[in-house]
GROMACS .gro file of C-alpha atoms in nm:
model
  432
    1UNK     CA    1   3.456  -1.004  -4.757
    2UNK     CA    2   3.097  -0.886  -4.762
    3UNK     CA    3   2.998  -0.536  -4.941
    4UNK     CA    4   2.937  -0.355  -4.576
    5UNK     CA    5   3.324  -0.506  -4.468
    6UNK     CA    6   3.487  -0.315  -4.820
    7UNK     CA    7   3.333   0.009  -4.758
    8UNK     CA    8   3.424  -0.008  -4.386
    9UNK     CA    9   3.811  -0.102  -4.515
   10UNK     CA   10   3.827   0.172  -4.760
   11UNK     CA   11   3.677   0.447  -4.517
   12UNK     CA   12   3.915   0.379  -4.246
   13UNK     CA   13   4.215   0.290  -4.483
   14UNK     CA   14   4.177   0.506  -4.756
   15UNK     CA   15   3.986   0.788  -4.761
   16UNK     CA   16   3.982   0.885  -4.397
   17UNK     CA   17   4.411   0.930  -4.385
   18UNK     CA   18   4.380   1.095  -4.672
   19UNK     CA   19   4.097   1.360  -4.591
   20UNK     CA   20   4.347   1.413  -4.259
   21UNK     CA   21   4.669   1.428  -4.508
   22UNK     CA   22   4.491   1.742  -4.717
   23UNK     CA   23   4.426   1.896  -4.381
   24UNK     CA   24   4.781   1.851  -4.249
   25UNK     CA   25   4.916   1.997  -4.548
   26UNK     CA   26   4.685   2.252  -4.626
   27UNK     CA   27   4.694   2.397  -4.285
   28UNK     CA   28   5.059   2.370  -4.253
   29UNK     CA   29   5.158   2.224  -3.932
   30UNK     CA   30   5.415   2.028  -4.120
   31UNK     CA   31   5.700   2.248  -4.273
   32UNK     CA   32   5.701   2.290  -4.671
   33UNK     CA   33   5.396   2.119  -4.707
   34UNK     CA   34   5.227   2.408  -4.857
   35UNK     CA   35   5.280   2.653  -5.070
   36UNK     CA   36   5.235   3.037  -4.890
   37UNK     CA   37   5.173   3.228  -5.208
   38UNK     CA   38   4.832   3.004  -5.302
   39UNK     CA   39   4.812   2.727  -5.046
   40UNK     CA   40   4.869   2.432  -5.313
   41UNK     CA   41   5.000   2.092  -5.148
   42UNK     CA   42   5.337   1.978  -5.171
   43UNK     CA   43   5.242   1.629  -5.304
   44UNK     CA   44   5.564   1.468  -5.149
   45UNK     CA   45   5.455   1.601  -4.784
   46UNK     CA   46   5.126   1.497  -4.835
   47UNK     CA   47   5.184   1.131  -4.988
   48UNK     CA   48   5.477   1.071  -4.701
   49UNK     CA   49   5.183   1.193  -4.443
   50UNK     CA   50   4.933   0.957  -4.605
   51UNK     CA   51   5.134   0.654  -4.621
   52UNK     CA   52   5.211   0.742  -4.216
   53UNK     CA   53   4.856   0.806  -4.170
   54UNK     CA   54   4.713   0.466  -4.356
   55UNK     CA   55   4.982   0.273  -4.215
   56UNK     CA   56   4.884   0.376  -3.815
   57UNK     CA   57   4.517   0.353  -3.905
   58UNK     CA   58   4.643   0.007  -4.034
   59UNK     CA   59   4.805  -0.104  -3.711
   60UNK     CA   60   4.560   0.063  -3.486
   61UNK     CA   61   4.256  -0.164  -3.635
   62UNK     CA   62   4.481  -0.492  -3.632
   63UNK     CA   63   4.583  -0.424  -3.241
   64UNK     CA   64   4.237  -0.341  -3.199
   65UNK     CA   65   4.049  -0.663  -3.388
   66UNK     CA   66   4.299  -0.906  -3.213
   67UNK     CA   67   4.187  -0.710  -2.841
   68UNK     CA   68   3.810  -0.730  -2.889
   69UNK     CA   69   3.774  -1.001  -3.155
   70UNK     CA   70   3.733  -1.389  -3.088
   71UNK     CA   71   4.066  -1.559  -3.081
   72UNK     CA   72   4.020  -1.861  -3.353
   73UNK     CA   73   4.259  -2.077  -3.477
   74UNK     CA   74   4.316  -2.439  -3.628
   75UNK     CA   75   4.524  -2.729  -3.598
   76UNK     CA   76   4.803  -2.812  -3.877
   77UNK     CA   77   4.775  -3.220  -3.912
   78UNK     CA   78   5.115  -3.285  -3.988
   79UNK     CA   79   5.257  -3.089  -3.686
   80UNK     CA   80   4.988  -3.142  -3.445
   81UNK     CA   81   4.905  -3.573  -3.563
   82UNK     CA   82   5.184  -3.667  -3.683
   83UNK     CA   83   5.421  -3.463  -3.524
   84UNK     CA   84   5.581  -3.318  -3.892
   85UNK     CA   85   5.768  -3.058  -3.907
   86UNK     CA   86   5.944  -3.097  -4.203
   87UNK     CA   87   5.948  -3.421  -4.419
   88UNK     CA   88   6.230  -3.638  -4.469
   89UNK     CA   89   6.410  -3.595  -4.851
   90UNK     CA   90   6.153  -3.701  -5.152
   91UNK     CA   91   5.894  -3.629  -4.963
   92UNK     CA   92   5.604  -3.344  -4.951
   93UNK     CA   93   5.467  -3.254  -4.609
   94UNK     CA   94   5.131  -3.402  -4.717
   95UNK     CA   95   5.279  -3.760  -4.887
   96UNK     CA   96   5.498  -3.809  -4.568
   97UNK     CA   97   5.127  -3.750  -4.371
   98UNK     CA   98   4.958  -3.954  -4.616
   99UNK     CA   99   5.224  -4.243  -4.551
  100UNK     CA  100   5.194  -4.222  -4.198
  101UNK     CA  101   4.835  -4.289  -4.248
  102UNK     CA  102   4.833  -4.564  -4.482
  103UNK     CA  103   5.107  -4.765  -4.231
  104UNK     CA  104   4.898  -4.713  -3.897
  105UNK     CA  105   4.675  -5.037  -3.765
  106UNK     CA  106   4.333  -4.979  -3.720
  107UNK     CA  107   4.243  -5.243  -3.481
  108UNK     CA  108   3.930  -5.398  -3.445
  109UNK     CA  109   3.694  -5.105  -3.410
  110UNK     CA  110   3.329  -5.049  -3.294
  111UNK     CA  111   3.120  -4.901  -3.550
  112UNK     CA  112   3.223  -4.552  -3.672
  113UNK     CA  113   2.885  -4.374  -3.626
  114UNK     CA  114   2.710  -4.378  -3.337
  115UNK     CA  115   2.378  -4.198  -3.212
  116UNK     CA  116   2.312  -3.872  -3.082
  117UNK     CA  117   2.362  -3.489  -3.129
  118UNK     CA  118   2.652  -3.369  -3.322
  119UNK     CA  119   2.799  -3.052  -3.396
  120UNK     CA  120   2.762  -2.943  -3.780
  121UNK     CA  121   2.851  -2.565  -3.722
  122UNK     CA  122   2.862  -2.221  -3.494
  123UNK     CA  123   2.518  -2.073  -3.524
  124UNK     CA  124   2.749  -1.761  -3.638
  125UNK     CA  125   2.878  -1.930  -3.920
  126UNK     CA  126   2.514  -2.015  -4.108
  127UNK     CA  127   2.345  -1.644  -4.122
  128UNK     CA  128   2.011  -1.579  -4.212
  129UNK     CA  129   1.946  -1.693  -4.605
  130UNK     CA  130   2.261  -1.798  -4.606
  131UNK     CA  131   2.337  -2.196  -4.742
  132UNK     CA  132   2.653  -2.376  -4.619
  133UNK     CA  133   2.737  -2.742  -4.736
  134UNK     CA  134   2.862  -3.001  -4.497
  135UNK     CA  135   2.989  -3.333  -4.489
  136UNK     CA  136   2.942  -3.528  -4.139
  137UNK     CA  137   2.845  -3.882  -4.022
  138UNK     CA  138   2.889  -3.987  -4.400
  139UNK     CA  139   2.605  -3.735  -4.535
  140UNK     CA  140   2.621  -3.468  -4.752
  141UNK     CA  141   2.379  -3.153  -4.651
  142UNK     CA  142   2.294  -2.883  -4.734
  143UNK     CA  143   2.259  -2.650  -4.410
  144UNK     CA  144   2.052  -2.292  -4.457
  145UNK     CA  145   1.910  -2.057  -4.260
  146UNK     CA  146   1.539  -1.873  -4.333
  147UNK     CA  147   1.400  -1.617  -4.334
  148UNK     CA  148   1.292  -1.641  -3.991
  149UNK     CA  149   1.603  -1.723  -3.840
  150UNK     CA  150   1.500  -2.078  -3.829
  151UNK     CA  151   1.773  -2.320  -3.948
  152UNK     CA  152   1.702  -2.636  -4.182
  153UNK     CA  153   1.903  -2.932  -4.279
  154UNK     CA  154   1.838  -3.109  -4.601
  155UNK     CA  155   2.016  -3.351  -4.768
  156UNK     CA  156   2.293  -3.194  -5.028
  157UNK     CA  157   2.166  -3.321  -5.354
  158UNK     CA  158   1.835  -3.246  -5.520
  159UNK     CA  159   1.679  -3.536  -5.658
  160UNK     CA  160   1.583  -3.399  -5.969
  161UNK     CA  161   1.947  -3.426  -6.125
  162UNK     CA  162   2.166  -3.413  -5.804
  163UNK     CA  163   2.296  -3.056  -5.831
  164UNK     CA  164   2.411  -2.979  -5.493
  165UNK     CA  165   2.180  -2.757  -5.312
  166UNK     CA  166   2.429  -2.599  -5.107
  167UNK     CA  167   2.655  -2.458  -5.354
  168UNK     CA  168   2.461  -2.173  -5.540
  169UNK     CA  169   2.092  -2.268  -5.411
  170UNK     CA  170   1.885  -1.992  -5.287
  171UNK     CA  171   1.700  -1.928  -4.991
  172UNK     CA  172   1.336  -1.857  -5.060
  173UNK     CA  173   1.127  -1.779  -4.714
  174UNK     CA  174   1.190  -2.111  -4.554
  175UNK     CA  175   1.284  -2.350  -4.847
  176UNK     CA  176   1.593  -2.380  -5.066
  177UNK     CA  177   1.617  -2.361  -5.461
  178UNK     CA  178   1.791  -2.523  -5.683
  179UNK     CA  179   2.093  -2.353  -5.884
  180UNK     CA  180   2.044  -2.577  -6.181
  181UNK     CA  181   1.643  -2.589  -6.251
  182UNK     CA  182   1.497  -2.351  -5.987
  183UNK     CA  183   1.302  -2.702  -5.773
  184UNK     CA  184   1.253  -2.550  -5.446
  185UNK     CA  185   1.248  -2.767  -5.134
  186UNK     CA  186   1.063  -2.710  -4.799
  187UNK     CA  187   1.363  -2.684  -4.499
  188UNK     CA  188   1.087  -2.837  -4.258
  189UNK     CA  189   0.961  -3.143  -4.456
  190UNK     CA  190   1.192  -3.137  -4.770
  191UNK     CA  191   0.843  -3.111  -5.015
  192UNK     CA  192   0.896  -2.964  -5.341
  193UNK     CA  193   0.674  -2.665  -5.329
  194UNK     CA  194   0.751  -2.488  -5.673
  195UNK     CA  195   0.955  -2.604  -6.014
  196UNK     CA  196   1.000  -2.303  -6.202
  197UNK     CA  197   0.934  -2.403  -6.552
  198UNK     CA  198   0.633  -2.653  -6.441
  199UNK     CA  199   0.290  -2.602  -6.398
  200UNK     CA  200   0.217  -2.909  -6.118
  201UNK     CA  201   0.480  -3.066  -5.848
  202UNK     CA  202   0.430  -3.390  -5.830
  203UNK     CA  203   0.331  -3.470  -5.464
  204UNK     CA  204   0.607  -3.745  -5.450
  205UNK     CA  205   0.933  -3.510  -5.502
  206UNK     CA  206   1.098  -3.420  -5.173
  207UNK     CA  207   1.483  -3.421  -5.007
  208UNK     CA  208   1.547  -3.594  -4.767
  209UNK     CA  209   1.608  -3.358  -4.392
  210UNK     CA  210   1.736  -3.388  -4.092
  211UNK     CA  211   1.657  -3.348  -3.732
  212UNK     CA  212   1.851  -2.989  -3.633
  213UNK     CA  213   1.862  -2.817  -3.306
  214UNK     CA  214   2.024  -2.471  -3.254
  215UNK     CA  215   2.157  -2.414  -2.841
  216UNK     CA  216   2.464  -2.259  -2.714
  217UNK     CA  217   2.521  -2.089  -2.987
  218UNK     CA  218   2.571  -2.406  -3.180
  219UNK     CA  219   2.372  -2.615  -3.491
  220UNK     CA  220   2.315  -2.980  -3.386
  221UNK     CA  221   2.211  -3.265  -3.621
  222UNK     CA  222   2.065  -3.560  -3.464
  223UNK     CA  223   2.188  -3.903  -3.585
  224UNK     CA  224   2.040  -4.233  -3.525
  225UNK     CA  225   2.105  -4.572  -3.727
  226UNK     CA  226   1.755  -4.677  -3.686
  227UNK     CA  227   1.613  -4.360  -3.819
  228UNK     CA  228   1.422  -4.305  -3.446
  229UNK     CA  229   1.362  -3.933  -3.337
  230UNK     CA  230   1.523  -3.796  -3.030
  231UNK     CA  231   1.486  -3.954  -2.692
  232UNK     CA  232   1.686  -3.687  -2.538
  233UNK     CA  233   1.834  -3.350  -2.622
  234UNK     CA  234   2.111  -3.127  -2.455
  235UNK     CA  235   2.033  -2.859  -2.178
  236UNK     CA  236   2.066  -2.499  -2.266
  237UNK     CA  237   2.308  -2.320  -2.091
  238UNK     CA  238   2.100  -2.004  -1.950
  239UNK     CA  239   2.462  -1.793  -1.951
  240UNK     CA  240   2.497  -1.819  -2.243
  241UNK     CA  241   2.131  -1.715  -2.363
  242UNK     CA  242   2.143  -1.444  -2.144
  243UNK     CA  243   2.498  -1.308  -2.213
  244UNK     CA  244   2.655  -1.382  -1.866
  245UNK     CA  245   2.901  -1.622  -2.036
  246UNK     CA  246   3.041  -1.461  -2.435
  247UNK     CA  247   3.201  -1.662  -2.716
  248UNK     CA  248   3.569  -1.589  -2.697
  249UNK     CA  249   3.702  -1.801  -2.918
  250UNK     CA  250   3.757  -2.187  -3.048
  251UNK     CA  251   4.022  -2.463  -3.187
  252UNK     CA  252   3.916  -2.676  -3.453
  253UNK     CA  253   4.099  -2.977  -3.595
  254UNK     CA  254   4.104  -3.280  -3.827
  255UNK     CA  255   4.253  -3.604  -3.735
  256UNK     CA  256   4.237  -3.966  -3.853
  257UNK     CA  257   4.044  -4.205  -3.531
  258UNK     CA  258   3.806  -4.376  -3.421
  259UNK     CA  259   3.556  -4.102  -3.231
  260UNK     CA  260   3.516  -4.360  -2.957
  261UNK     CA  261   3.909  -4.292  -2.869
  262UNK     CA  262   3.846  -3.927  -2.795
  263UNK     CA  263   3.537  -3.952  -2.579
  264UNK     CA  264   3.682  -4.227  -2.396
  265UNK     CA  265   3.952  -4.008  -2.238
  266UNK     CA  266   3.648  -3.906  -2.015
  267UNK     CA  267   3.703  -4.243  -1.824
  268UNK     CA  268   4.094  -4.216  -1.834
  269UNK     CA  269   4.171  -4.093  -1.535
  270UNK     CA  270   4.545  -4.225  -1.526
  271UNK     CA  271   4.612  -4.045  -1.878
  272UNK     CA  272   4.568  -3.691  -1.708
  273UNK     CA  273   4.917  -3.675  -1.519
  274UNK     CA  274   5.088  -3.806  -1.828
  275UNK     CA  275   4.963  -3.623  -2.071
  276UNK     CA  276   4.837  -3.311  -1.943
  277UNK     CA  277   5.066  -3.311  -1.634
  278UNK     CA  278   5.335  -3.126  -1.769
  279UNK     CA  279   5.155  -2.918  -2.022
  280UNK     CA  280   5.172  -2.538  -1.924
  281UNK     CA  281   5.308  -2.584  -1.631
  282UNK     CA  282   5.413  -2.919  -1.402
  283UNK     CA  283   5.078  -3.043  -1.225
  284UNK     CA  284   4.927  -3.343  -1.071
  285UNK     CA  285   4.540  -3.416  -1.099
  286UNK     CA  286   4.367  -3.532  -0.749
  287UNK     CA  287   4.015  -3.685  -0.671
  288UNK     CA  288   3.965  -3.790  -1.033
  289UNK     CA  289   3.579  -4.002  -1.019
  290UNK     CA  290   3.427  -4.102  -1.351
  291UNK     CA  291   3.015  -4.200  -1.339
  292UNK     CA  292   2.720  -4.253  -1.560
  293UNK     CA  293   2.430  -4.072  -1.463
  294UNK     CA  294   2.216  -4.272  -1.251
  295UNK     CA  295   1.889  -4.189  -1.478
  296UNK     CA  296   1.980  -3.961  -1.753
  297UNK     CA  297   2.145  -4.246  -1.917
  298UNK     CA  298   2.275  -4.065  -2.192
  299UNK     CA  299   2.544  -3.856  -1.937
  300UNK     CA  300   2.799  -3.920  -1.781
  301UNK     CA  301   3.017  -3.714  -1.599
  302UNK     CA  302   3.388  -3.694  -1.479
  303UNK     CA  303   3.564  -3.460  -1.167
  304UNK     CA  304   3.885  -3.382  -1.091
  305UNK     CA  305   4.106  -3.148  -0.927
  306UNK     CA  306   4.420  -2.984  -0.999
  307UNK     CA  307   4.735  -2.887  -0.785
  308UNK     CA  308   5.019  -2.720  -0.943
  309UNK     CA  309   5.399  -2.763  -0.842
  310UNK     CA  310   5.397  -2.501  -0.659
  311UNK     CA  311   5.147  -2.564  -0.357
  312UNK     CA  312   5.043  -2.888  -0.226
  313UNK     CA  313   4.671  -2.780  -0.211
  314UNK     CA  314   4.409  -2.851  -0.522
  315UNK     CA  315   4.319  -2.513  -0.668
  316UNK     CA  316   4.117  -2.583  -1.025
  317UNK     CA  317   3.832  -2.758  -1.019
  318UNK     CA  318   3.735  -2.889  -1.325
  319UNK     CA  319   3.390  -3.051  -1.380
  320UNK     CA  320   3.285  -3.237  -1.745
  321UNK     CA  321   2.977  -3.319  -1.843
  322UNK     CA  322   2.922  -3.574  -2.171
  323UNK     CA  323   2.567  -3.560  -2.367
  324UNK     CA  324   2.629  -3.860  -2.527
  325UNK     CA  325   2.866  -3.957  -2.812
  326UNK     CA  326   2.880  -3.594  -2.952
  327UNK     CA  327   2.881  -3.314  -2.684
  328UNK     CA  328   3.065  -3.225  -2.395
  329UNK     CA  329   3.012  -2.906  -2.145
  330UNK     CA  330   3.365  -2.869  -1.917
  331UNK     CA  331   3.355  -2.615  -1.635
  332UNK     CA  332   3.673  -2.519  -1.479
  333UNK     CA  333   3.798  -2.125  -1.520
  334UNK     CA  334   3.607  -2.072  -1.795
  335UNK     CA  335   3.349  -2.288  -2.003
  336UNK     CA  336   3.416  -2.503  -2.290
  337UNK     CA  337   3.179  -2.659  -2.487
  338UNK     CA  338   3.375  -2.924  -2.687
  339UNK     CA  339   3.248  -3.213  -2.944
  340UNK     CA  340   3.393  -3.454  -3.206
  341UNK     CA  341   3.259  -3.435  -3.539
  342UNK     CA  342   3.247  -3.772  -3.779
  343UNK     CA  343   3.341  -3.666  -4.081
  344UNK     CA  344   3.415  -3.987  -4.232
  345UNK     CA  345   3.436  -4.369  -4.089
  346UNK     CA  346   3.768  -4.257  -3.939
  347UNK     CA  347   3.807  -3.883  -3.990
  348UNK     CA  348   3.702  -3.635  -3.736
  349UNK     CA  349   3.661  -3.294  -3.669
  350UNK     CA  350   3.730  -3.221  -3.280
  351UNK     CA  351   3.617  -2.834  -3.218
  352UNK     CA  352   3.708  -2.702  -2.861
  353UNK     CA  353   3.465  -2.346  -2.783
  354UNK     CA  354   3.567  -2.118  -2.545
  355UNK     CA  355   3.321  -1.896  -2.343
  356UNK     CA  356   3.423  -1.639  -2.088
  357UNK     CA  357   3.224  -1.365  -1.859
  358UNK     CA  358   3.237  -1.028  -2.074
  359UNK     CA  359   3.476  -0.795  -1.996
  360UNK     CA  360   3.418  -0.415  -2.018
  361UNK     CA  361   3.595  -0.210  -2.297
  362UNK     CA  362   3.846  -0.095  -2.130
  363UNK     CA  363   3.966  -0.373  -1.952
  364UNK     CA  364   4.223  -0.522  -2.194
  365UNK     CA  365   4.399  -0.721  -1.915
  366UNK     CA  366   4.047  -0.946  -1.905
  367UNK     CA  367   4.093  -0.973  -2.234
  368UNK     CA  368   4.396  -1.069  -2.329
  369UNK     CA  369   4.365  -1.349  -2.052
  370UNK     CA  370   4.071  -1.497  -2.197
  371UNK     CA  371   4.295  -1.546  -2.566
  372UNK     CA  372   4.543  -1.648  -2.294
  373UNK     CA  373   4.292  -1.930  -2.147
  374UNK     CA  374   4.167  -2.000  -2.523
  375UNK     CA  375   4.578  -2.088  -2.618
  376UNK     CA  376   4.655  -2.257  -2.352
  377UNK     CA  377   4.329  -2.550  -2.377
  378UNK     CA  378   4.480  -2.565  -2.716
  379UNK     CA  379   4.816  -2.667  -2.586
  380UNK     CA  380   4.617  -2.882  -2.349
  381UNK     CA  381   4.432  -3.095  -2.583
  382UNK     CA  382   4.688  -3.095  -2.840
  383UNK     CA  383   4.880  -3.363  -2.646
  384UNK     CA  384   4.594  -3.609  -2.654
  385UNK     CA  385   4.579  -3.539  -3.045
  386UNK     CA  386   4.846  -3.733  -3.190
  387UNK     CA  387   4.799  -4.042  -2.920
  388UNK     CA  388   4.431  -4.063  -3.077
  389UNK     CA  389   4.596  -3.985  -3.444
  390UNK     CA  390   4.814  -4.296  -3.430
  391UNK     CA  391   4.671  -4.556  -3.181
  392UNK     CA  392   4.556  -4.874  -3.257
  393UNK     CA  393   4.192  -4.996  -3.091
  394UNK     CA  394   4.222  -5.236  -2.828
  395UNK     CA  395   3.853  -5.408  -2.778
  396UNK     CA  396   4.006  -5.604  -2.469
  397UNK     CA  397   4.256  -5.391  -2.343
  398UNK     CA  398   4.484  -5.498  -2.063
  399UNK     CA  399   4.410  -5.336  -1.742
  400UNK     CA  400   4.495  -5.294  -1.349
  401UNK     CA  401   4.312  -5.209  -1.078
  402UNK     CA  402   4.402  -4.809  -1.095
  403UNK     CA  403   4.224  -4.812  -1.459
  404UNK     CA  404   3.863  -4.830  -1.271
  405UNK     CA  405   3.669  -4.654  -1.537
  406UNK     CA  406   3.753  -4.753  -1.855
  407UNK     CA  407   3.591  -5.053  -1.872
  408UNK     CA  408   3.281  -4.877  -1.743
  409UNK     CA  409   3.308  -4.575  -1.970
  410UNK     CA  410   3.312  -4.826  -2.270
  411UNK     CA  411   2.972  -5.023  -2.125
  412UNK     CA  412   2.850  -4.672  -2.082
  413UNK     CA  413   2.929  -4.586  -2.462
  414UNK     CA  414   2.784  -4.908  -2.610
  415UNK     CA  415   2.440  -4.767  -2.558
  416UNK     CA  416   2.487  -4.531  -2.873
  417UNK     CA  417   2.542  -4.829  -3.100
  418UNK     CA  418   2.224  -5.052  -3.264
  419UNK     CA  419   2.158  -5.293  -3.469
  420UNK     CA  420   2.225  -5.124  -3.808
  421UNK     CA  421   2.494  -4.879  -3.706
  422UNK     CA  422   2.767  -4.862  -3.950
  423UNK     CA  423   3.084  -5.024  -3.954
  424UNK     CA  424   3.426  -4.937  -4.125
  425UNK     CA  425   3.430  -5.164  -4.436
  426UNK     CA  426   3.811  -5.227  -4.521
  427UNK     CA  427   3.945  -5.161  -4.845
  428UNK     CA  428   4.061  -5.460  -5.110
  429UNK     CA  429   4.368  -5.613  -4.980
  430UNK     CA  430   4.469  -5.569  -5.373
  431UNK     CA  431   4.556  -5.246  -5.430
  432UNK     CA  432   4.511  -5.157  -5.834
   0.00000   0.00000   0.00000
C-alpha cells in the first residue's frame, strides 16, 4: 500500500469518524454524551459512536470499491486442475497436486515455445519508474517503465555479477540501475551508459532486451526462436484507446500443459456442447466454422452461435479472433481479450480480460452485471482447465468426419514453430 493509499485509509477510517464522534457528543444529539455544566465528553458515548462511525465508514468504502472497482480474481490449482478439494489422509493439498503431476503422461509434444506476441503484464500493473520481474518463455526480465511512459524489457540479470535488475534496480530517465554496483543499462539498446564508481564504460557491456509492444492496455514481448524481428503485430482496438470499451476486470491462472492444447480449442468445435453446454445454464452452440485467414496468415478465426434451452432461436453471437500463438480478441456481449502465457516448457499462465461499455455512476445495475459477465467467463473457461491440466498430447489423434478443423487448426499452428524452437527435454529416468 503506497504512501497516498495510507493517508487516504486513515482520513476516511480514522480521523474523519472521529472529528464527527466529538461533534455528536459535544453537541448533544445523543443523550448523556455531554456533560451540561462544562460541555466535557462522556468518553463511553463518544468511543461507542466512533467505533459505529469507523465501522459504517468501513462498510460503506468496501460496498463501494467492490461497485466501481475491477472485479479480479485467480484460479486455485488444486480445485480448478486437479479438481482438489481436500486431500486424501497423509497428504498436503500441494503434495497430493504435486503427485497428480508427477503421474500424468506427457505425450509426444510439439515444442513448448513457439513464436509471436505474448502477454507479460497489464499496462496498469508496470507504472511509470516502476521495475517488475518476470519469468515467461523460459527468460528472466526485468520489465520497467521510464520516465516517459515508455516501457522496456531487458533481460533480468546484469552481467556484471548477475544481481537481478528487477528486484531493487532503479529507474533512471529511460535506463535501469543496478542494486548491487549502480551499472546502469539503456531500456532501448541494453548499453551500459554509466558505472558509478568508474571513470570509462567499456563499449562492450550491455543486457540483453527484448522486443515490447504496449496495446489494449496490455505489455507484449515478442518471441521468436530464430531471433528475427516482427513480421506482424496485433491491431489496436480503437474502443479501447478511446474509452468506448473500460477494463472491468480479469481471471488469471496457472496450469501444467502444453500451450498448443489451449489454443487448439479454437478448432474444436465438437468440445463446445460438452464442455461449455451446460455451464451457466443448458445451451447448444449452432453454425460453429473455424478458418485461417486467407492472407494474414498469422489469424485465424472461429464463429459460432448460441441458443439457450429455452428458445429454439440462436441469440449470442460470439466471434474469436487468434493473433497467433499468444493472443486472442473474443466478441460476444462484451469483449475479452484472452492469451496463454509460457511460463515454463509446460507451465502456463492463461489470463482472461474483461472489457465492458462504461456505465454512469449511478447505474449500479450496469455494474454489477458486468462482475456478473466477468464470473460467469470464469465458470466458462474453468471447465476446459482441468481437461488441458491432465491430458495427454495426441500428435495423430483419431478423428471423424464432424472433427473438420482440428486437423486444420494444427497445420495452421505449425507455422509458429522453426528450426531451433525449443523442445521439452525429459528428465533422467533415474531419479537421485
Amino acid at each position: 500500500m503506497g504512501q497516498t493509499a495510507v493517508a487516504h485509509s486513515l482520513l476516511l477510517y480514522v480521523v474523519a469518524p472521529a472529528l464527527v464522534s466529538i461533534a455528536i457528543c459535544k453537541s448533544g444529539l445523543i443523550p448523556a454524551t455531554a456533560s451540561p455544566e462544562d460541555g466535557s465528553i462522556s468518553w463511553p458515548a463518544f468511543f461507542a459512536t466512533y467505533g459505529l462511525l469507523a465501522g459504517l465508514a468501513y462498510l460503506t468504502a468496501a460496498v463501494f470499491s467492490f461497485i466501481y472497482s475491477p472485479l479480479e480474481f485467480y484460479g486455485d490449482e488444486g480445485r480448478d486442475s486437479y479438481l482438489i478439494g481436500k486431500a486424501r489422509a497423509g497428504l498436503s493439498k500441494e503434495e497430493a497436486v504435486a503427485e497428480m503431476k508427477r503421474s500424468r503422461k506427457i505425450g509426444d509434444i510439439p515444442p513448448v515455445y513457439p513464436n509471436g506476441w505474448f502477454i507479460v503484464f497489464r499496462s496498469a500493473q508496470v507504472k511509470k519508474m516502476e521495475t517488475k520481474y518476470a519469468h515467461v518463455l523460459g527468460l528472466h526480465l526485468a520489465v520497467f517503465r521510464g520516465e516517459s511512459g515508455q516501457v522496456y524489457i531487458v533481460d533480468a540479470y546484469c552481467p556484471h555479477l548477475g544481481a537481478n535488475l528487477a528486484f531493487g534496480g532503479k529507474v533512471k530517465g529511460e535506463s535501469i540501475e543496478c542494486p548491487f554496483h549502480g551499472w546502469r543499462y539503456q531500456g532501448e539498446d541494453g548499453k551500459c551508459v554509466h558505472i558509478a564508481y568508474a571513470d570509462k564504460v567499456p563499449d562492450f557491456v550491455k543486457v540483453t532486451t527484448y522486443r515490447s509492444l504496449e496495446i489494449n492496455d496490455l505489455i507484449l514481448i515478442w518471441y521468436h526462436a530464430e531471433g528475427e524481428e516482427p513480421s506482424w503485430y496485433p491491431p489496436e482496438i480503437e474502443k479501447i484507446k478511446t474509452g468506448e470499451l473500460v477494463y472491468s476486470g480479469c481471471w488469471e491462472a496457472y496450469l501444467d500443459c502444453h500451450l498448443q492444447d489451449i489454443v487448439e480449442n479454437g478448432g474444436d468445435a465438437a468440445h463446445l456442447d460438452y464442455v461449455h453446454g451446460p455451464q451457466v445454464f443448458e445451451k447448444r452452440f449452432v453454425n460453429v466454422k473455424w478458418e485461417a485467414h486467407p492472407t494474414k496468415k498469422y489469424l485465424s478465426t472461429t464463429d459460432s452461435e448460441i441458443i439457450p434451452f429455452w428458445t429454439s432461436i440462436p441469440g449470442n453471437r460470439v466471434h474469436h479472433e487468434q493473433y497467433g500463438p499468444g493472443l486472442s480478441y473474443v466478441f460476444g456481449n462484451e469483449f475479452m481479450l484472452t492469451g496463454p502465457v509460457p511460463v515454463g516448457p509446460l507451465r502456463q499462465k492463461v489470463v482472461f480480460m474483461m472489457y465492458s461499455a462504461p456505465a454512469s455512476p449511478l447505474n449500479l445495475v450496469r455494474r454489477l452485471l458486468t462482475k456478473l459477465f466477468v464470473y460467469t467467463s470464469y465458470l466458462a473457461i474453468k471447465g476446459d482447465v482441468f481437461v488441458w491440466a491432465n491430458k495427454t498430447y495426441r500428435p495423430k489423434p483419431i478423428l471423424v468426419k464432424e472433427d473438420p478443423f482440428i486437423a486444420q487448426h494444427r497445420r495452421w499452428f505449425a507455422q509458429f514453430y522453426t528450426e531451433n524452437s525449443p523442445r521439452l527435454c525429459p528428465a533422467d529416468s533415474l531419479q537421485w
